[in-house]
Structure formats: C-alpha cells, structure tokens
Amino acid sequence: MGCFQSTSRKQFPGYEDPVQLSSQTAFSVSEVEALFELFKSISSSVIDDGLINKEELQLALFKNRKKENLFANRIFDLFDVKQKGVIDFGDFVRSLNVFHPNAPQEDKINFSFKLYDMDGTGYIERLEVKQMLIALLCESEMKLANETIEMILDKTFMEADVDQDGKIDKSEWHNFVARNPSLLKIMTLPYLRDITTTFPSFVFNSEVDEVAT
Amino acid sequence: PIAPVTMNAFELISTSQGLNLSSLFEK
C-alpha cells in the first residue's frame, strides 16, 4: 500500500518508522501514521522542510503566525527534545504521547513541572509564575492590579510551597497536583483517541502492509 | 474582563490559549 509515496518521507529529517514509534508510545501504528498527516500539514505551513519551526507551531495553535506567546514558546522548547530549534517527527510523536489519555500520570506531572520551571533549575520559582501570570493577562486582555497578582501568588505559594522556601520543588508539585487534579487537565488531549478518524488520509499514504487499528 | 482571583496561579495560567494543544487538531 502507498508505494507511490515511499520516497517522499525522505524529505522529513528525523522521520522514524511508525512501527518503532508505536512500540515506544501509547499510539498504535495507524495512529502514528495519522499523526504524520498532522505533522506534514503543520511542518509545511510556513517552510516546507519537513520540520516544525516555532512560527509554524504558533500558527497551528493560534491560526496567526505573528502572535508570539510565552506558553507556546514553552511548549515548543519542550517538544524540541534535541534542542535543535526545530521539532522533527520523532520529537512530535514522543511529546504528544505524554498528552495521550493512556499516558502515565507521572509523565504528565513531570512534563507540567518542566513547563513551569522555565529556567530549568529544578524549581518553579515565584518570579517565573509571576511572569507567566503577566503573560496570561496580556494574552487574554484581562486586567489585574500588581497587588492582586501578588495576592494570588501568596495564596498559591502558601498552598504549594510546603517548606516555604519561596520555590516549588518536584515533590511539592506532585503533592499540589494531587490536591488540585484540575491542573493536569491541559496534559490530556482526548483528540488523540480519535486521531485516525480526524486524519483518515493516512490510509492512502501508509507504508505498513497491515494497518493495525 | 477581570481575572477570577479565587483561582490559584496555575489554574489561571492553564487557561492560556498557548497551552491549549487541542487547537492543533482543529482543521
């Protein structure tokens, strides 16, 4: 099946065998191939080089490539596993795997910790959270006085920073998330269960003889 | 709009569009 497509995948640096990617993730082979359809569409939206750059991810998230956003930048940096400034197909599948409904909760907690630990010190610091709150207010055009922001931070750190050293470590984050499970909602994408029906064209481009469901 | 101050900082942050990856799947 799909022999006429067989050379096109060479245009995708970092392309990995769907069977292998499936064996390392919660995705079936068909789901990995459906994700490739999504990857092709995002990675060709600005520069057709088989890789996703920051502008392309922003465009996919906001339908507007000029809208620079701190959180989209964080997602990009975490998906750019090899820190090459671009996301290849293997990075894309492995990163999305954390968002699969069946992915281990532990992986979701660790990913969310890294998301908020912007400078990678191993702690979520008050200043980082304040920067993110300010970015959110800018993005959503919500208005809050500085003292209100400080009040929210006081309350949050009072609850999360158990040893009150001004920063949240990984174990404090685990406990905080356990008490506030809604914080992990963004870490699960129900869409990933239906990826083969969202991108049915994968069937025509499949390089696998028997498409597993 | 005024942000709901009863939410903790992370609840507020997680409402960002930049963290809403479901938009990747919307054609």
CSV table of C-alpha atoms in Angstrom, one decimal:
chain,number,residue,atom,x,y,z
A,1,MET,CA,0.0,0.0,0.0
A,2,GLY,CA,1.2,3.5,-0.7
A,3,CYS,CA,4.3,2.6,-2.8
A,4,PHE,CA,4.0,5.9,-4.7
A,5,GLN,CA,4.6,7.8,-1.5
A,6,SER,CA,7.6,5.8,-0.4
A,7,THR,CA,10.3,8.3,-1.4
A,8,SER,CA,8.5,11.4,0.0
A,9,ARG,CA,9.2,10.5,3.6
A,10,LYS,CA,13.0,11.0,2.9
A,11,GLN,CA,12.1,14.7,2.8
A,12,PHE,CA,11.4,14.6,6.5
A,13,PRO,CA,14.6,14.8,8.5
A,14,GLY,CA,14.1,12.8,11.7
A,15,TYR,CA,11.4,10.7,10.2
A,16,GLU,CA,11.1,7.4,12.2
A,17,ASP,CA,9.5,4.1,11.5
A,18,PRO,CA,5.8,4.2,12.7
A,19,VAL,CA,6.2,0.6,13.9
A,20,GLN,CA,9.1,1.6,16.1
A,21,LEU,CA,7.4,4.8,17.4
A,22,SER,CA,4.3,2.8,18.2
A,23,SER,CA,6.3,0.3,20.2
A,24,GLN,CA,7.7,3.2,22.3
A,25,THR,CA,4.4,5.1,22.9
A,26,ALA,CA,0.7,4.6,23.6
A,27,PHE,CA,-0.1,5.1,19.9
A,28,SER,CA,-1.0,2.3,17.5
A,29,VAL,CA,0.9,2.1,14.2
A,30,SER,CA,-2.2,3.6,12.5
A,31,GLU,CA,-2.3,6.4,15.0
A,32,VAL,CA,1.4,7.2,14.4
A,33,GLU,CA,0.6,7.4,10.7
A,34,ALA,CA,-2.4,9.6,11.3
A,35,LEU,CA,-0.1,11.9,13.4
A,36,PHE,CA,2.2,12.0,10.4
A,37,GLU,CA,-0.6,13.5,8.3
A,38,LEU,CA,-1.0,16.2,11.0
A,39,PHE,CA,2.8,16.7,11.2
A,40,LYS,CA,3.0,17.1,7.4
A,41,SER,CA,0.4,19.8,7.5
A,42,ILE,CA,1.9,21.8,10.3
A,43,SER,CA,5.5,21.4,9.1
A,44,SER,CA,4.7,22.7,5.6
A,45,SER,CA,2.6,25.7,6.7
A,46,VAL,CA,5.4,28.2,6.5
A,47,ILE,CA,8.6,26.5,5.3
A,48,ASP,CA,8.1,23.1,3.5
A,49,ASP,CA,11.2,21.4,5.1
A,50,GLY,CA,9.7,18.5,6.9
A,51,LEU,CA,10.3,20.1,10.3
A,52,ILE,CA,8.2,22.3,12.6
A,53,ASN,CA,9.7,25.6,13.5
A,54,LYS,CA,8.4,28.0,16.2
A,55,GLU,CA,6.4,30.1,13.7
A,56,GLU,CA,4.6,27.0,12.4
A,57,LEU,CA,3.7,25.8,15.9
A,58,GLN,CA,2.3,29.3,16.7
A,59,LEU,CA,0.3,29.3,13.5
A,60,ALA,CA,-1.2,25.9,14.4
A,61,LEU,CA,-2.0,27.0,17.9
A,62,PHE,CA,-3.3,30.5,17.2
A,63,LYS,CA,-4.1,30.4,13.4
A,64,ASN,CA,-1.9,33.5,13.4
A,65,ARG,CA,1.9,33.2,13.0
A,66,LYS,CA,2.8,36.6,14.3
A,67,LYS,CA,1.2,36.1,17.8
A,68,GLU,CA,4.3,35.4,19.9
A,69,ASN,CA,3.3,33.7,23.1
A,70,LEU,CA,5.3,32.7,26.2
A,71,PHE,CA,3.4,29.5,26.7
A,72,ALA,CA,3.5,28.4,23.0
A,73,ASN,CA,7.3,29.1,23.3
A,74,ARG,CA,7.5,26.8,26.4
A,75,ILE,CA,5.6,24.0,24.5
A,76,PHE,CA,7.9,24.5,21.5
A,77,ASP,CA,11.0,24.2,23.8
A,78,LEU,CA,9.8,21.1,25.4
A,79,PHE,CA,8.8,19.4,22.1
A,80,ASP,CA,12.2,20.4,20.7
A,81,VAL,CA,13.6,17.4,22.6
A,82,LYS,CA,17.0,17.5,20.8
A,83,GLN,CA,17.2,21.3,21.2
A,84,LYS,CA,17.8,21.9,17.5
A,85,GLY,CA,15.4,24.8,17.2
A,86,VAL,CA,13.0,22.6,15.2
A,87,ILE,CA,10.7,19.7,16.0
A,88,ASP,CA,11.1,16.6,14.0
A,89,PHE,CA,8.5,13.8,13.6
A,90,GLY,CA,10.0,11.6,16.3
A,91,ASP,CA,10.0,14.6,18.8
A,92,PHE,CA,6.4,15.4,17.8
A,93,VAL,CA,5.1,11.8,18.4
A,94,ARG,CA,7.0,11.2,21.7
A,95,SER,CA,6.0,14.6,23.1
A,96,LEU,CA,2.3,14.2,22.1
A,97,ASN,CA,2.5,10.8,23.7
A,98,VAL,CA,2.6,12.5,27.1
A,99,PHE,CA,-0.8,14.0,26.3
A,100,HIS,CA,-2.4,10.7,25.4
A,101,PRO,CA,-5.3,9.8,27.7
A,102,ASN,CA,-3.5,6.5,28.5
A,103,ALA,CA,-0.1,8.0,29.2
A,104,PRO,CA,1.2,7.5,32.8
A,105,GLN,CA,0.1,10.2,35.2
A,106,GLU,CA,3.7,10.5,36.4
A,107,ASP,CA,4.8,11.6,32.8
A,108,LYS,CA,2.1,14.3,32.8
A,109,ILE,CA,3.2,15.6,36.2
A,110,ASN,CA,6.9,15.7,35.1
A,111,PHE,CA,6.0,17.4,31.8
A,112,SER,CA,3.9,20.1,33.6
A,113,PHE,CA,6.7,20.7,36.1
A,114,LYS,CA,9.1,21.3,33.3
A,115,LEU,CA,6.6,23.6,31.6
A,116,TYR,CA,6.5,25.9,34.6
A,117,ASP,CA,10.2,25.6,35.5
A,118,MET,CA,11.1,27.9,32.7
A,119,ASP,CA,14.8,28.3,33.5
A,120,GLY,CA,15.3,24.6,34.2
A,121,THR,CA,16.7,25.0,37.7
A,122,GLY,CA,14.6,22.1,39.1
A,123,TYR,CA,12.3,24.5,40.9
A,124,ILE,CA,9.2,26.5,40.0
A,125,GLU,CA,10.1,30.0,41.3
A,126,ARG,CA,7.8,32.7,42.3
A,127,LEU,CA,9.2,35.1,39.7
A,128,GLU,CA,8.6,32.5,36.9
A,129,VAL,CA,5.0,32.1,38.0
A,130,LYS,CA,4.6,35.9,38.1
A,131,GLN,CA,6.0,36.3,34.6
A,132,MET,CA,3.5,33.6,33.3
A,133,LEU,CA,0.6,35.3,35.1
A,134,ILE,CA,1.5,38.6,33.5
A,135,ALA,CA,1.9,36.9,30.1
A,136,LEU,CA,-1.6,35.4,30.5
A,137,LEU,CA,-3.1,38.7,31.4
A,138,CYS,CA,-1.6,40.3,28.3
A,139,GLU,CA,-2.8,37.4,26.1
A,140,SER,CA,-6.4,37.5,27.4
A,141,GLU,CA,-6.6,41.2,27.9
A,142,MET,CA,-7.6,40.7,31.5
A,143,LYS,CA,-6.6,43.4,34.0
A,144,LEU,CA,-5.3,42.9,37.5
A,145,ALA,CA,-3.5,45.3,39.8
A,146,ASN,CA,0.0,44.2,40.8
A,147,GLU,CA,-1.1,43.8,44.4
A,148,THR,CA,-3.8,41.4,43.3
A,149,ILE,CA,-1.2,39.4,41.3
A,150,GLU,CA,0.9,39.3,44.5
A,151,MET,CA,-2.1,38.1,46.5
A,152,ILE,CA,-2.7,35.3,44.0
A,153,LEU,CA,1.0,34.3,44.2
A,154,ASP,CA,0.9,34.5,48.0
A,155,LYS,CA,-2.1,32.2,48.1
A,156,THR,CA,-0.6,29.8,45.6
A,157,PHE,CA,2.8,29.5,47.2
A,158,MET,CA,1.2,29.2,50.7
A,159,GLU,CA,-0.6,26.1,49.4
A,160,ALA,CA,2.1,24.6,47.1
A,161,ASP,CA,5.4,25.6,48.7
A,162,VAL,CA,5.1,23.4,51.8
A,163,ASP,CA,8.6,24.1,53.2
A,164,GLN,CA,8.1,27.9,52.5
A,165,ASP,CA,11.5,28.4,50.8
A,166,GLY,CA,10.0,30.5,48.1
A,167,LYS,CA,10.1,27.9,45.4
A,168,ILE,CA,8.2,24.7,44.5
A,169,ASP,CA,10.3,21.6,44.1
A,170,LYS,CA,9.2,18.4,42.3
A,171,SER,CA,7.9,16.6,45.3
A,172,GLU,CA,5.9,19.7,46.4
A,173,TRP,CA,4.5,19.9,42.8
A,174,HIS,CA,3.4,16.2,43.0
A,175,ASN,CA,1.5,16.9,46.2
A,176,PHE,CA,0.0,20.1,44.9
A,177,VAL,CA,-1.2,18.5,41.7
A,178,ALA,CA,-2.6,15.6,43.7
A,179,ARG,CA,-4.7,18.1,45.7
A,180,ASN,CA,-5.6,20.1,42.6
A,181,PRO,CA,-6.1,17.5,39.8
A,182,SER,CA,-7.7,20.0,37.5
A,183,LEU,CA,-4.2,21.4,36.9
A,184,LEU,CA,-3.4,18.4,34.8
A,185,LYS,CA,-6.4,18.8,32.5
A,186,ILE,CA,-4.2,20.5,29.9
A,187,MET,CA,-2.0,17.5,29.9
A,188,THR,CA,-4.6,15.2,28.3
A,189,LEU,CA,-5.9,15.6,24.8
A,190,PRO,CA,-9.0,13.4,24.2
A,191,TYR,CA,-8.4,14.2,20.4
A,192,LEU,CA,-5.5,11.7,20.5
A,193,ARG,CA,-8.0,8.9,20.8
A,194,ASP,CA,-9.7,9.8,17.5
A,195,ILE,CA,-6.7,10.8,15.5
A,196,THR,CA,-7.3,8.1,12.8
A,197,THR,CA,-10.8,9.4,12.2
A,198,THR,CA,-9.6,13.0,12.2
A,199,PHE,CA,-6.9,12.2,9.6
A,200,PRO,CA,-8.3,9.3,7.6
A,201,SER,CA,-6.0,10.1,4.7
A,202,PHE,CA,-3.2,8.2,6.5
A,203,VAL,CA,-4.6,5.0,5.0
A,204,PHE,CA,-3.7,6.1,1.4
A,205,ASN,CA,-0.1,7.1,2.5
A,206,SER,CA,0.5,4.1,4.8
A,207,GLU,CA,3.8,2.3,4.3
A,208,VAL,CA,2.8,-0.5,6.6
A,209,ASP,CA,1.3,-3.6,5.0
A,210,GLU,CA,-1.3,-4.4,7.5
A,211,VAL,CA,-2.7,-1.2,9.1
A,212,ALA,CA,-3.4,-2.1,12.8
A,213,THR,CA,-6.3,-0.4,14.4
B,1,PRO,CA,-12.5,41.4,31.9
B,2,ILE,CA,-11.2,40.9,35.4
B,3,ALA,CA,-9.4,37.7,36.2
B,4,PRO,CA,-11.1,35.5,38.9
B,5,VAL,CA,-8.9,36.0,41.9
B,6,THR,CA,-10.2,32.9,43.7
B,7,MET,CA,-8.2,30.7,41.3
B,8,ASN,CA,-4.7,29.8,42.1
B,9,ALA,CA,-1.9,31.0,39.8
B,10,PHE,CA,-1.6,27.7,37.9
B,11,GLU,CA,-5.3,27.4,37.3
B,12,LEU,CA,-5.2,30.8,35.7
B,13,ILE,CA,-2.1,30.0,33.7
B,14,SER,CA,-3.6,26.8,32.4
B,15,THR,CA,-6.3,28.8,30.7
B,16,SER,CA,-3.8,30.2,28.2
B,17,GLN,CA,-4.5,29.6,24.5
B,18,GLY,CA,-0.8,28.8,24.1
B,19,LEU,CA,-1.2,25.8,26.3
B,20,ASN,CA,-4.4,24.6,24.6
B,21,LEU,CA,-2.9,22.0,22.3
B,22,SER,CA,-6.3,20.8,21.2
B,23,SER,CA,-6.2,23.6,18.6
B,24,LEU,CA,-3.5,21.6,16.8
B,25,PHE,CA,-6.3,19.2,15.8
B,26,GLU,CA,-8.8,21.7,14.6
B,27,LYS,CA,-8.7,22.0,10.8
